[in-house]
Structure formats: C-alpha cells, structure tokens
C-alpha cells in the first residue's frame, strides 16, 4: 500500500457503520439495507487501498426454490450489499448447513470488479492509524 492513511481517514461515523455491519442484522433485511447504506456512505472517501480485492472471493448463499429460475436465467441473484470472504472454508461453514425456508446452499465465487468493493474489511487493520482510531473510538 503506497498511501499512508491518517486517523482522519477513519472518522467515528465510519467506525459506527463498520461496527453495525459486523454485528449483523439477524436476517432482518430492512436492517441489512440500513447498515449497508451507512457503510457504503461512510466508506465512500476511503483510499482505494481499502476498497479493493485482488483475489477470488466466496460467499455462501441459501436458496429458495423460487429463486432457481432467476439464478439460471440471469446467471446471478441481486442481493444488494453483501459480505464475501477470501477463505472458502469459512464460507462453507458460515451459518451452518440449513436455514429456515430454504432448500439448498451454494458457494458462489468471483474476482470482484473494483467498483463492486465497498470495503475490504481486513485491509484497514494493517494500518497503525486505523488501529489507533479504533482505540480512540473505544475510549470515547
């Protein structure tokens, strides 16, 4: 990473949004959308280094029978903002084997286009300034 971030790159509204996203939404789609919108907005001015992924990413998706035609006809499902991982084994274990009201689970993979990445969550942790901003935030 050529850019050296400052603590100002990680304001409280960003840390609020990141915390809310990571705490999750307990399958409440309205909360997911609210958290996702907040994270997208708070991440908008972050340096590109924190919004890029150059390796394959994975996501487990539980499927309902009614979604199969959309998946096979369109070759994708539109879920809005979602989390992906670079660890396939983690994706496979995530949220278990079955979910209520679903028939199957599938692991999807992609190499994301830069415009598709809102935040590479592990990336800021490599920055001393981010860790200092988190410590400041926790003390407040």
Short mmCIF file of N, CA, C and O in Angstrom, two decimals:
data_model
loop_
_atom_site.label_atom_id
_atom_site.label_comp_id
_atom_site.label_asym_id
_atom_site.label_seq_id
_atom_site.Cartn_x
_atom_site.Cartn_y
_atom_site.Cartn_z
N UNK A 1 0.85 -1.17 0.00
CA UNK A 1 0.00 0.00 0.00
C UNK A 1 0.90 1.23 0.00
O UNK A 1 1.66 1.44 0.93
N UNK A 2 0.82 2.06 -1.01
CA UNK A 2 1.65 3.26 -1.12
C UNK A 2 1.11 4.41 -0.30
O UNK A 2 1.86 5.27 0.11
N UNK A 3 -0.17 4.46 -0.10
CA UNK A 3 -0.80 5.53 0.65
C UNK A 3 -0.64 5.30 2.15
O UNK A 3 -0.86 4.20 2.63
N UNK A 4 -0.25 6.33 2.87
CA UNK A 4 -0.19 6.22 4.32
C UNK A 4 -1.40 6.94 4.89
O UNK A 4 -1.52 8.16 4.79
N UNK A 5 -2.33 6.19 5.47
CA UNK A 5 -3.54 6.81 5.99
C UNK A 5 -3.26 7.62 7.26
O UNK A 5 -2.23 7.45 7.91
N UNK A 6 -4.21 8.47 7.59
CA UNK A 6 -4.16 9.20 8.86
C UNK A 6 -5.38 8.77 9.67
O UNK A 6 -6.31 8.16 9.14
N UNK A 7 -5.39 9.12 10.94
CA UNK A 7 -6.56 8.80 11.77
C UNK A 7 -7.81 9.49 11.24
O UNK A 7 -8.91 9.00 11.43
N UNK A 8 -7.63 10.62 10.55
CA UNK A 8 -8.78 11.33 9.98
C UNK A 8 -9.48 10.53 8.88
O UNK A 8 -10.62 10.82 8.54
N UNK A 9 -8.79 9.54 8.32
CA UNK A 9 -9.40 8.68 7.30
C UNK A 9 -10.45 7.76 7.91
O UNK A 9 -11.23 7.14 7.17
N UNK A 10 -10.48 7.66 9.25
CA UNK A 10 -11.36 6.72 9.93
C UNK A 10 -12.21 7.45 10.98
O UNK A 10 -12.06 7.23 12.17
N UNK A 11 -13.11 8.32 10.52
CA UNK A 11 -13.93 9.08 11.47
C UNK A 11 -14.93 8.17 12.21
O UNK A 11 -15.16 7.02 11.81
N UNK A 12 -15.50 8.71 13.27
CA UNK A 12 -16.43 7.93 14.09
C UNK A 12 -17.61 7.38 13.28
O UNK A 12 -18.04 6.25 13.53
N UNK A 13 -18.11 8.15 12.32
CA UNK A 13 -19.26 7.64 11.55
C UNK A 13 -18.87 6.40 10.74
O UNK A 13 -19.67 5.50 10.56
N UNK A 14 -17.61 6.33 10.28
CA UNK A 14 -17.15 5.14 9.60
C UNK A 14 -17.06 3.96 10.57
O UNK A 14 -17.52 2.86 10.28
N UNK A 15 -16.49 4.20 11.74
CA UNK A 15 -16.36 3.13 12.73
C UNK A 15 -17.73 2.68 13.24
O UNK A 15 -17.94 1.49 13.49
N UNK A 16 -18.67 3.62 13.37
CA UNK A 16 -20.06 3.26 13.73
C UNK A 16 -20.65 2.32 12.69
O UNK A 16 -21.23 1.28 13.01
N UNK A 17 -20.50 2.70 11.42
CA UNK A 17 -21.08 1.92 10.32
C UNK A 17 -20.41 0.55 10.20
O UNK A 17 -21.09 -0.46 10.00
N UNK A 18 -19.10 0.51 10.35
CA UNK A 18 -18.38 -0.76 10.27
C UNK A 18 -18.81 -1.68 11.41
O UNK A 18 -19.08 -2.86 11.19
N UNK A 19 -18.92 -1.14 12.62
CA UNK A 19 -19.36 -1.95 13.76
C UNK A 19 -20.76 -2.50 13.56
O UNK A 19 -21.03 -3.67 13.84
N UNK A 20 -21.66 -1.65 13.08
CA UNK A 20 -23.04 -2.10 12.85
C UNK A 20 -23.08 -3.20 11.80
O UNK A 20 -23.80 -4.20 11.95
N UNK A 21 -22.30 -3.04 10.73
CA UNK A 21 -22.27 -4.07 9.67
C UNK A 21 -21.74 -5.38 10.22
O UNK A 21 -22.29 -6.45 9.98
N UNK A 22 -20.68 -5.32 11.00
CA UNK A 22 -20.08 -6.54 11.51
C UNK A 22 -20.93 -7.21 12.59
O UNK A 22 -20.88 -8.43 12.74
N UNK A 23 -21.72 -6.44 13.33
CA UNK A 23 -22.62 -7.05 14.32
C UNK A 23 -23.74 -7.82 13.63
O UNK A 23 -24.32 -8.73 14.20
N UNK A 24 -24.08 -7.42 12.43
CA UNK A 24 -25.09 -8.15 11.66
C UNK A 24 -26.48 -7.60 11.86
O UNK A 24 -26.71 -6.63 12.57
N UNK A 25 -27.43 -8.27 11.22
CA UNK A 25 -28.80 -7.77 11.18
C UNK A 25 -29.81 -8.85 11.50
O UNK A 25 -30.99 -8.67 11.37
N UNK A 26 -29.34 -10.00 11.94
CA UNK A 26 -30.21 -11.11 12.37
C UNK A 26 -31.29 -11.44 11.34
O UNK A 26 -32.45 -11.62 11.66
N UNK A 27 -30.87 -11.45 10.09
CA UNK A 27 -31.74 -11.82 8.96
C UNK A 27 -32.89 -10.84 8.72
O UNK A 27 -33.83 -11.15 8.00
N UNK A 28 -32.84 -9.65 9.32
CA UNK A 28 -33.83 -8.61 9.08
C UNK A 28 -33.33 -7.78 7.89
O UNK A 28 -32.38 -7.00 8.02
N UNK A 29 -33.96 -7.95 6.74
CA UNK A 29 -33.47 -7.32 5.51
C UNK A 29 -33.54 -5.79 5.57
O UNK A 29 -32.71 -5.11 4.96
N UNK A 30 -34.50 -5.23 6.29
CA UNK A 30 -34.56 -3.78 6.42
C UNK A 30 -33.34 -3.26 7.17
O UNK A 30 -32.77 -2.22 6.82
N UNK A 31 -32.93 -3.97 8.21
CA UNK A 31 -31.74 -3.58 8.98
C UNK A 31 -30.50 -3.76 8.11
O UNK A 31 -29.59 -2.92 8.11
N UNK A 32 -30.45 -4.85 7.33
CA UNK A 32 -29.30 -5.08 6.43
C UNK A 32 -29.14 -3.92 5.45
O UNK A 32 -28.03 -3.41 5.25
N UNK A 33 -30.23 -3.48 4.87
CA UNK A 33 -30.17 -2.38 3.91
C UNK A 33 -29.71 -1.10 4.60
O UNK A 33 -28.86 -0.37 4.08
N UNK A 34 -30.24 -0.83 5.78
CA UNK A 34 -29.84 0.37 6.53
C UNK A 34 -28.35 0.32 6.87
O UNK A 34 -27.63 1.31 6.67
N UNK A 35 -27.88 -0.81 7.37
CA UNK A 35 -26.45 -0.96 7.70
C UNK A 35 -25.59 -0.84 6.46
O UNK A 35 -24.53 -0.20 6.48
N UNK A 36 -26.02 -1.46 5.37
CA UNK A 36 -25.26 -1.41 4.12
C UNK A 36 -25.18 -0.01 3.56
O UNK A 36 -24.11 0.43 3.11
N UNK A 37 -26.29 0.72 3.59
CA UNK A 37 -26.28 2.11 3.11
C UNK A 37 -25.34 2.97 3.94
O UNK A 37 -24.59 3.79 3.40
N UNK A 38 -25.36 2.77 5.26
CA UNK A 38 -24.48 3.54 6.15
C UNK A 38 -23.02 3.21 5.87
O UNK A 38 -22.16 4.11 5.82
N UNK A 39 -22.71 1.92 5.67
CA UNK A 39 -21.33 1.53 5.40
C UNK A 39 -20.86 2.07 4.05
O UNK A 39 -19.74 2.57 3.92
N UNK A 40 -21.71 1.98 3.06
CA UNK A 40 -21.36 2.50 1.72
C UNK A 40 -21.06 4.00 1.80
O UNK A 40 -20.06 4.48 1.28
N UNK A 41 -21.91 4.74 2.48
CA UNK A 41 -21.72 6.17 2.61
C UNK A 41 -20.46 6.51 3.39
O UNK A 41 -19.66 7.37 2.99
N UNK A 42 -20.25 5.84 4.52
CA UNK A 42 -19.10 6.13 5.38
C UNK A 42 -17.79 5.70 4.76
O UNK A 42 -16.73 6.23 5.11
N UNK A 43 -17.82 4.74 3.83
CA UNK A 43 -16.61 4.24 3.18
C UNK A 43 -16.27 4.99 1.90
O UNK A 43 -15.20 4.80 1.34
N UNK A 44 -17.17 5.84 1.46
CA UNK A 44 -17.02 6.46 0.13
C UNK A 44 -15.70 7.20 -0.04
O UNK A 44 -15.11 7.16 -1.12
N UNK A 45 -15.20 7.85 0.99
CA UNK A 45 -13.99 8.66 0.85
C UNK A 45 -12.72 7.94 1.29
O UNK A 45 -11.66 8.56 1.34
N UNK A 46 -12.83 6.67 1.61
CA UNK A 46 -11.64 5.92 1.99
C UNK A 46 -10.71 5.76 0.80
O UNK A 46 -11.17 5.69 -0.35
N UNK A 47 -9.42 5.66 1.05
CA UNK A 47 -8.48 5.42 -0.04
C UNK A 47 -8.79 4.10 -0.76
O UNK A 47 -9.29 3.14 -0.16
N UNK A 48 -8.48 4.05 -2.02
CA UNK A 48 -8.72 2.86 -2.85
C UNK A 48 -8.10 1.61 -2.25
O UNK A 48 -8.65 0.51 -2.41
N UNK A 49 -6.99 1.75 -1.56
CA UNK A 49 -6.32 0.59 -0.97
C UNK A 49 -7.22 -0.19 -0.02
O UNK A 49 -7.05 -1.39 0.17
N UNK A 50 -8.20 0.49 0.56
CA UNK A 50 -9.13 -0.16 1.48
C UNK A 50 -10.40 -0.65 0.79
O UNK A 50 -11.27 -1.23 1.43
N UNK A 51 -10.49 -0.39 -0.50
CA UNK A 51 -11.70 -0.75 -1.25
C UNK A 51 -11.36 -1.58 -2.47
O UNK A 51 -11.97 -1.44 -3.52
N UNK A 52 -10.38 -2.46 -2.32
CA UNK A 52 -10.02 -3.32 -3.44
C UNK A 52 -9.66 -4.71 -2.93
O UNK A 52 -9.21 -4.87 -1.80
N UNK A 53 -9.90 -5.69 -3.78
CA UNK A 53 -9.57 -7.08 -3.50
C UNK A 53 -9.04 -7.66 -4.81
O UNK A 53 -9.68 -7.52 -5.85
N UNK A 54 -7.89 -8.31 -4.74
CA UNK A 54 -7.28 -8.81 -5.98
C UNK A 54 -7.27 -10.33 -6.07
O UNK A 54 -6.60 -10.89 -6.94
N UNK A 55 -8.01 -10.97 -5.20
CA UNK A 55 -8.07 -12.44 -5.20
C UNK A 55 -9.52 -12.90 -5.28
O UNK A 55 -10.45 -12.12 -5.12
N UNK A 56 -9.70 -14.19 -5.50
CA UNK A 56 -11.02 -14.79 -5.57
C UNK A 56 -11.74 -14.62 -4.21
O UNK A 56 -11.13 -14.80 -3.16
N UNK A 57 -13.02 -14.30 -4.25
CA UNK A 57 -13.83 -14.16 -3.05
C UNK A 57 -14.98 -15.17 -3.10
O UNK A 57 -15.42 -15.57 -4.19
N UNK A 58 -15.49 -15.53 -1.92
CA UNK A 58 -16.51 -16.57 -1.82
C UNK A 58 -17.64 -16.09 -0.93
O UNK A 58 -17.45 -15.31 0.00
N UNK A 59 -18.82 -16.63 -1.20
CA UNK A 59 -20.00 -16.31 -0.40
C UNK A 59 -20.94 -17.50 -0.42
O UNK A 59 -21.23 -18.06 -1.47
N UNK A 60 -21.41 -17.87 0.77
CA UNK A 60 -22.46 -18.89 0.84
C UNK A 60 -23.80 -18.18 0.67
O UNK A 60 -24.03 -17.11 1.24
N UNK A 61 -24.65 -18.79 -0.10
CA UNK A 61 -25.98 -18.23 -0.32
C UNK A 61 -26.97 -19.36 -0.16
O UNK A 61 -26.88 -20.39 -0.82
N UNK A 62 -27.91 -19.20 0.77
CA UNK A 62 -29.00 -20.15 0.92
C UNK A 62 -30.07 -19.81 -0.10
O UNK A 62 -30.39 -18.64 -0.31
N UNK A 63 -30.60 -20.84 -0.76
CA UNK A 63 -31.52 -20.63 -1.88
C UNK A 63 -32.90 -21.20 -1.60
O UNK A 63 -33.03 -22.28 -1.02
N UNK A 64 -33.90 -20.48 -2.05
CA UNK A 64 -35.28 -20.95 -2.03
C UNK A 64 -35.61 -21.44 -3.44
O UNK A 64 -35.07 -20.94 -4.43
N UNK A 65 -36.51 -22.40 -3.54
CA UNK A 65 -36.88 -22.95 -4.84
C UNK A 65 -37.33 -21.86 -5.81
O UNK A 65 -37.04 -21.92 -7.00
N UNK A 66 -37.99 -20.84 -5.31
CA UNK A 66 -38.48 -19.76 -6.17
C UNK A 66 -37.34 -18.94 -6.79
O UNK A 66 -37.56 -18.22 -7.77
N UNK A 67 -36.13 -19.06 -6.24
CA UNK A 67 -35.00 -18.29 -6.78
C UNK A 67 -34.24 -19.01 -7.88
O UNK A 67 -33.47 -18.39 -8.61
N UNK A 68 -34.44 -20.32 -8.02
CA UNK A 68 -33.70 -21.09 -9.03
C UNK A 68 -33.87 -20.53 -10.44
O UNK A 68 -32.88 -20.37 -11.15
N UNK A 69 -35.09 -20.23 -10.88
CA UNK A 69 -35.23 -19.70 -12.25
C UNK A 69 -34.45 -18.40 -12.44
O UNK A 69 -33.80 -18.22 -13.48
N UNK A 70 -34.48 -17.51 -11.45
CA UNK A 70 -33.74 -16.25 -11.56
C UNK A 70 -32.24 -16.51 -11.69
O UNK A 70 -31.55 -15.89 -12.49
N UNK A 71 -31.75 -17.43 -10.89
CA UNK A 71 -30.33 -17.75 -10.92
C UNK A 71 -29.92 -18.32 -12.27
O UNK A 71 -28.92 -17.90 -12.86
N UNK A 72 -30.68 -19.28 -12.77
CA UNK A 72 -30.29 -19.94 -14.02
C UNK A 72 -30.57 -19.09 -15.25
O UNK A 72 -29.82 -19.15 -16.22
N UNK A 73 -31.62 -18.29 -15.23
CA UNK A 73 -31.92 -17.44 -16.38
C UNK A 73 -31.02 -16.20 -16.43
O UNK A 73 -30.57 -15.80 -17.49
N UNK A 74 -30.78 -15.59 -15.28
CA UNK A 74 -30.00 -14.35 -15.23
C UNK A 74 -28.52 -14.59 -14.94
O UNK A 74 -27.71 -13.69 -15.09
N UNK A 75 -28.19 -15.77 -14.44
CA UNK A 75 -26.84 -16.15 -14.04
C UNK A 75 -26.33 -15.35 -12.84
O UNK A 75 -25.13 -15.27 -12.60
N UNK A 76 -27.23 -14.74 -12.08
CA UNK A 76 -26.87 -14.06 -10.85
C UNK A 76 -28.14 -13.83 -10.03
O UNK A 76 -29.25 -13.93 -10.56
N UNK A 77 -27.97 -13.54 -8.77
CA UNK A 77 -29.06 -13.12 -7.90
C UNK A 77 -28.70 -11.74 -7.35
O UNK A 77 -27.56 -11.54 -6.89
N UNK A 78 -29.61 -10.82 -7.38
CA UNK A 78 -29.35 -9.47 -6.89
C UNK A 78 -29.68 -9.42 -5.40
O UNK A 78 -30.83 -9.52 -5.02
N UNK A 79 -28.65 -9.30 -4.58
CA UNK A 79 -28.84 -9.27 -3.14
C UNK A 79 -28.50 -7.93 -2.52
O UNK A 79 -28.59 -7.76 -1.30
N UNK A 80 -28.04 -6.98 -3.30
CA UNK A 80 -27.58 -5.72 -2.72
C UNK A 80 -26.22 -5.93 -2.07
O UNK A 80 -25.48 -6.85 -2.42
N UNK A 81 -25.90 -5.09 -1.12
CA UNK A 81 -24.61 -5.17 -0.45
C UNK A 81 -24.55 -6.41 0.42
O UNK A 81 -25.44 -6.67 1.22
N UNK A 82 -23.51 -7.21 0.24
CA UNK A 82 -23.31 -8.44 0.99
C UNK A 82 -21.84 -8.59 1.33
O UNK A 82 -20.99 -7.94 0.73
N UNK A 83 -21.55 -9.46 2.28
CA UNK A 83 -20.17 -9.74 2.65
C UNK A 83 -19.67 -10.99 1.93
O UNK A 83 -20.41 -11.95 1.75
N UNK A 84 -18.42 -10.94 1.53
CA UNK A 84 -17.73 -12.06 0.90
C UNK A 84 -16.46 -12.30 1.69
O UNK A 84 -16.02 -11.45 2.45
N UNK A 85 -15.84 -13.44 1.50
CA UNK A 85 -14.60 -13.79 2.17
C UNK A 85 -13.60 -14.35 1.17
O UNK A 85 -14.01 -14.88 0.13
N UNK A 86 -12.32 -14.24 1.50
CA UNK A 86 -11.32 -14.87 0.64
C UNK A 86 -11.02 -16.29 1.12
O UNK A 86 -10.25 -17.00 0.49
N UNK A 87 -11.65 -16.70 2.20
CA UNK A 87 -11.44 -18.03 2.79
C UNK A 87 -12.62 -18.93 2.45
O UNK A 87 -13.68 -18.86 3.06
N UNK A 88 -12.42 -19.79 1.46
CA UNK A 88 -13.52 -20.67 1.00
C UNK A 88 -14.04 -21.56 2.13
O UNK A 88 -15.24 -21.75 2.27
N UNK A 89 -13.14 -22.08 2.97
CA UNK A 89 -13.57 -22.94 4.08
C UNK A 89 -14.47 -22.18 5.04
O UNK A 89 -15.45 -22.73 5.55
N UNK A 90 -14.17 -20.91 5.28
CA UNK A 90 -15.04 -20.10 6.14
C UNK A 90 -16.41 -19.95 5.50
O UNK A 90 -17.44 -20.08 6.18
N UNK A 91 -16.45 -19.67 4.21
CA UNK A 91 -17.73 -19.52 3.51
C UNK A 91 -18.55 -20.80 3.62
O UNK A 91 -19.76 -20.75 3.83
N UNK A 92 -17.89 -21.95 3.50
CA UNK A 92 -18.61 -23.22 3.56
C UNK A 92 -19.24 -23.44 4.93
O UNK A 92 -20.33 -23.97 5.03
N UNK A 93 -18.58 -23.04 6.00
CA UNK A 93 -19.08 -23.25 7.36
C UNK A 93 -20.06 -22.18 7.81
O UNK A 93 -20.84 -22.42 8.73
N UNK A 94 -20.01 -21.01 7.20
CA UNK A 94 -20.77 -19.86 7.65
C UNK A 94 -22.27 -20.16 7.74
O UNK A 94 -22.85 -20.68 6.79
N UNK A 95 -22.86 -19.89 8.86
CA UNK A 95 -24.30 -20.07 9.12
C UNK A 95 -24.78 -21.50 8.98
O UNK A 95 -25.96 -21.75 8.74
N UNK A 96 -23.89 -22.45 9.09
CA UNK A 96 -24.30 -23.85 9.10
C UNK A 96 -24.69 -24.42 7.75
O UNK A 96 -24.32 -23.90 6.71
N UNK A 97 -25.48 -25.49 7.82
CA UNK A 97 -25.84 -26.22 6.61
C UNK A 97 -27.21 -25.82 6.08
O UNK A 97 -27.44 -25.75 4.88
N UNK A 98 -28.15 -25.56 6.98
CA UNK A 98 -29.52 -25.26 6.57
C UNK A 98 -30.00 -23.97 7.22
O UNK A 98 -29.58 -23.63 8.31
N UNK A 99 -30.89 -23.32 6.53
CA UNK A 99 -31.57 -22.13 7.05
C UNK A 99 -33.07 -22.33 6.85
O UNK A 99 -33.48 -22.99 5.89
N UNK A 100 -33.87 -21.75 7.72
CA UNK A 100 -35.33 -21.90 7.56
C UNK A 100 -35.80 -21.40 6.19
O UNK A 100 -35.26 -20.44 5.65
N UNK A 101 -36.77 -22.09 5.66
CA UNK A 101 -37.41 -21.70 4.40
C UNK A 101 -36.48 -21.74 3.19
O UNK A 101 -36.73 -21.06 2.19
N UNK A 102 -35.38 -22.49 3.27
CA UNK A 102 -34.50 -22.63 2.10
C UNK A 102 -34.37 -24.10 1.75
O UNK A 102 -34.58 -24.98 2.58
N UNK A 103 -34.03 -24.35 0.50
CA UNK A 103 -33.90 -25.72 0.00
C UNK A 103 -32.45 -26.17 -0.13
O UNK A 103 -32.14 -27.34 0.03
N UNK A 104 -31.58 -25.25 -0.47
CA UNK A 104 -30.19 -25.58 -0.77
C UNK A 104 -29.30 -24.44 -0.32
O UNK A 104 -29.74 -23.33 -0.07
N UNK A 105 -28.01 -24.73 -0.32
CA UNK A 105 -26.99 -23.70 -0.14
C UNK A 105 -25.98 -23.87 -1.26
O UNK A 105 -25.73 -24.98 -1.73
N UNK A 106 -25.42 -22.77 -1.69
CA UNK A 106 -24.40 -22.81 -2.74
C UNK A 106 -23.28 -21.85 -2.36
O UNK A 106 -23.51 -20.85 -1.68
N UNK A 107 -22.08 -22.20 -2.78
CA UNK A 107 -20.94 -21.30 -2.61
C UNK A 107 -20.70 -20.61 -3.94
O UNK A 107 -20.48 -21.28 -4.96
N UNK A 108 -20.78 -19.30 -3.95
CA UNK A 108 -20.51 -18.51 -5.14
C UNK A 108 -19.11 -17.96 -5.03
O UNK A 108 -18.61 -17.71 -3.93
N UNK A 109 -18.47 -17.78 -6.17
CA UNK A 109 -17.13 -17.20 -6.17
C UNK A 109 -17.03 -16.16 -7.28
O UNK A 109 -17.75 -16.23 -8.28
N UNK A 110 -16.16 -15.20 -7.05
CA UNK A 110 -15.90 -14.19 -8.07
C UNK A 110 -14.61 -13.46 -7.73
O UNK A 110 -14.14 -13.51 -6.60
N UNK A 111 -14.07 -12.84 -8.72
CA UNK A 111 -12.97 -11.89 -8.52
C UNK A 111 -13.62 -10.53 -8.73
O UNK A 111 -13.94 -10.17 -9.86
N UNK A 112 -13.87 -9.80 -7.65
CA UNK A 112 -14.71 -8.60 -7.76
C UNK A 112 -14.08 -7.49 -8.60
O UNK A 112 -12.86 -7.28 -8.57
N UNK A 113 -14.93 -6.81 -9.32
CA UNK A 113 -14.55 -5.60 -10.04
C UNK A 113 -14.32 -4.51 -8.98
O UNK A 113 -15.06 -4.45 -8.00
N UNK A 114 -13.33 -3.65 -9.16
CA UNK A 114 -13.07 -2.62 -8.15
C UNK A 114 -14.30 -1.80 -7.76
O UNK A 114 -14.44 -1.42 -6.60
N UNK A 115 -15.18 -1.54 -8.70
CA UNK A 115 -16.38 -0.75 -8.39
C UNK A 115 -17.36 -1.49 -7.49
O UNK A 115 -18.27 -0.89 -6.94
N UNK A 116 -17.19 -2.81 -7.38
CA UNK A 116 -18.10 -3.62 -6.57
C UNK A 116 -17.69 -3.71 -5.10
O UNK A 116 -18.45 -4.18 -4.28
N UNK A 117 -16.48 -3.28 -4.78
CA UNK A 117 -15.97 -3.41 -3.41
C UNK A 117 -16.24 -2.13 -2.64
O UNK A 117 -15.72 -1.07 -2.97
N UNK A 118 -17.07 -2.24 -1.60
CA UNK A 118 -17.35 -1.10 -0.73
C UNK A 118 -16.24 -0.95 0.30
O UNK A 118 -15.78 0.14 0.59
N UNK A 119 -15.80 -2.09 0.85
CA UNK A 119 -14.75 -2.08 1.85
C UNK A 119 -14.13 -3.47 1.95
O UNK A 119 -14.86 -4.45 2.06
N UNK A 120 -12.83 -3.53 1.90
CA UNK A 120 -12.11 -4.77 2.18
C UNK A 120 -11.85 -4.73 3.69
O UNK A 120 -10.88 -4.11 4.14
N UNK A 121 -12.71 -5.35 4.47
CA UNK A 121 -12.69 -5.18 5.93
C UNK A 121 -11.33 -5.50 6.56
O UNK A 121 -10.90 -4.76 7.45
N UNK A 122 -10.60 -6.54 6.15
CA UNK A 122 -9.30 -6.77 6.78
C UNK A 122 -8.24 -5.70 6.47
O UNK A 122 -7.31 -5.50 7.24
N UNK A 123 -8.35 -5.02 5.33
CA UNK A 123 -7.30 -4.10 4.89
C UNK A 123 -6.96 -2.99 5.89
O UNK A 123 -5.79 -2.75 6.14
N UNK A 124 -7.93 -2.30 6.46
CA UNK A 124 -7.56 -1.23 7.40
C UNK A 124 -6.78 -1.72 8.62
O UNK A 124 -5.99 -0.98 9.19
N UNK A 125 -6.99 -2.97 9.00
CA UNK A 125 -6.32 -3.49 10.19
C UNK A 125 -4.80 -3.54 10.01
O UNK A 125 -4.06 -3.61 11.00
N UNK A 126 -4.31 -3.49 8.78
CA UNK A 126 -2.87 -3.44 8.53
C UNK A 126 -2.30 -2.06 8.81
O UNK A 126 -1.08 -1.87 8.80
N UNK A 127 -3.17 -1.09 9.04
CA UNK A 127 -2.76 0.29 9.25
C UNK A 127 -2.71 0.63 10.74
O UNK A 127 -3.70 0.48 11.46
N UNK A 128 -1.57 1.12 11.19
CA UNK A 128 -1.43 1.57 12.58
C UNK A 128 -2.44 2.68 12.87
O UNK A 128 -3.03 2.72 13.95
N UNK A 129 -2.66 3.56 11.90
CA UNK A 129 -3.58 4.68 12.09
C UNK A 129 -5.01 4.18 12.30
O UNK A 129 -5.75 4.74 13.10
N UNK A 130 -5.40 3.13 11.60
CA UNK A 130 -6.74 2.57 11.81
C UNK A 130 -6.86 1.99 13.21
O UNK A 130 -7.83 2.25 13.92
N UNK A 131 -5.87 1.22 13.61
CA UNK A 131 -5.91 0.63 14.95
C UNK A 131 -5.94 1.71 16.03
O UNK A 131 -6.65 1.59 17.02
N UNK A 132 -5.21 2.80 15.82
CA UNK A 132 -5.23 3.92 16.77
C UNK A 132 -6.61 4.59 16.76
O UNK A 132 -7.11 4.99 17.82
N UNK A 133 -7.21 4.73 15.60
CA UNK A 133 -8.55 5.32 15.51
C UNK A 133 -9.57 4.45 16.25
O UNK A 133 -10.46 4.96 16.94
N UNK A 134 -9.42 3.13 16.13
CA UNK A 134 -10.32 2.21 16.84
C UNK A 134 -10.13 2.35 18.35
O UNK A 134 -11.11 2.41 19.11
N UNK A 135 -8.90 2.43 18.79
CA UNK A 135 -8.63 2.60 20.24
C UNK A 135 -9.23 3.91 20.73
O UNK A 135 -9.84 3.95 21.81
N UNK A 136 -9.06 5.00 19.97
CA UNK A 136 -9.65 6.29 20.34
C UNK A 136 -11.17 6.18 20.41
O UNK A 136 -11.80 6.66 21.35
N UNK A 137 -11.75 5.52 19.44
CA UNK A 137 -13.19 5.35 19.36
C UNK A 137 -13.71 4.54 20.57
O UNK A 137 -14.72 4.89 21.15
N UNK A 138 -12.98 3.49 20.92
CA UNK A 138 -13.41 2.65 22.06
C UNK A 138 -13.34 3.41 23.38
O UNK A 138 -14.14 3.16 24.28
N UNK A 139 -12.39 4.34 23.50
CA UNK A 139 -12.26 5.14 24.73
C UNK A 139 -13.34 6.21 24.86
O UNK A 139 -13.65 6.63 25.96
N UNK A 140 -13.87 6.65 23.73
CA UNK A 140 -14.85 7.76 23.75
C UNK A 140 -16.18 7.33 24.32
O UNK A 140 -16.55 6.23 24.44
#
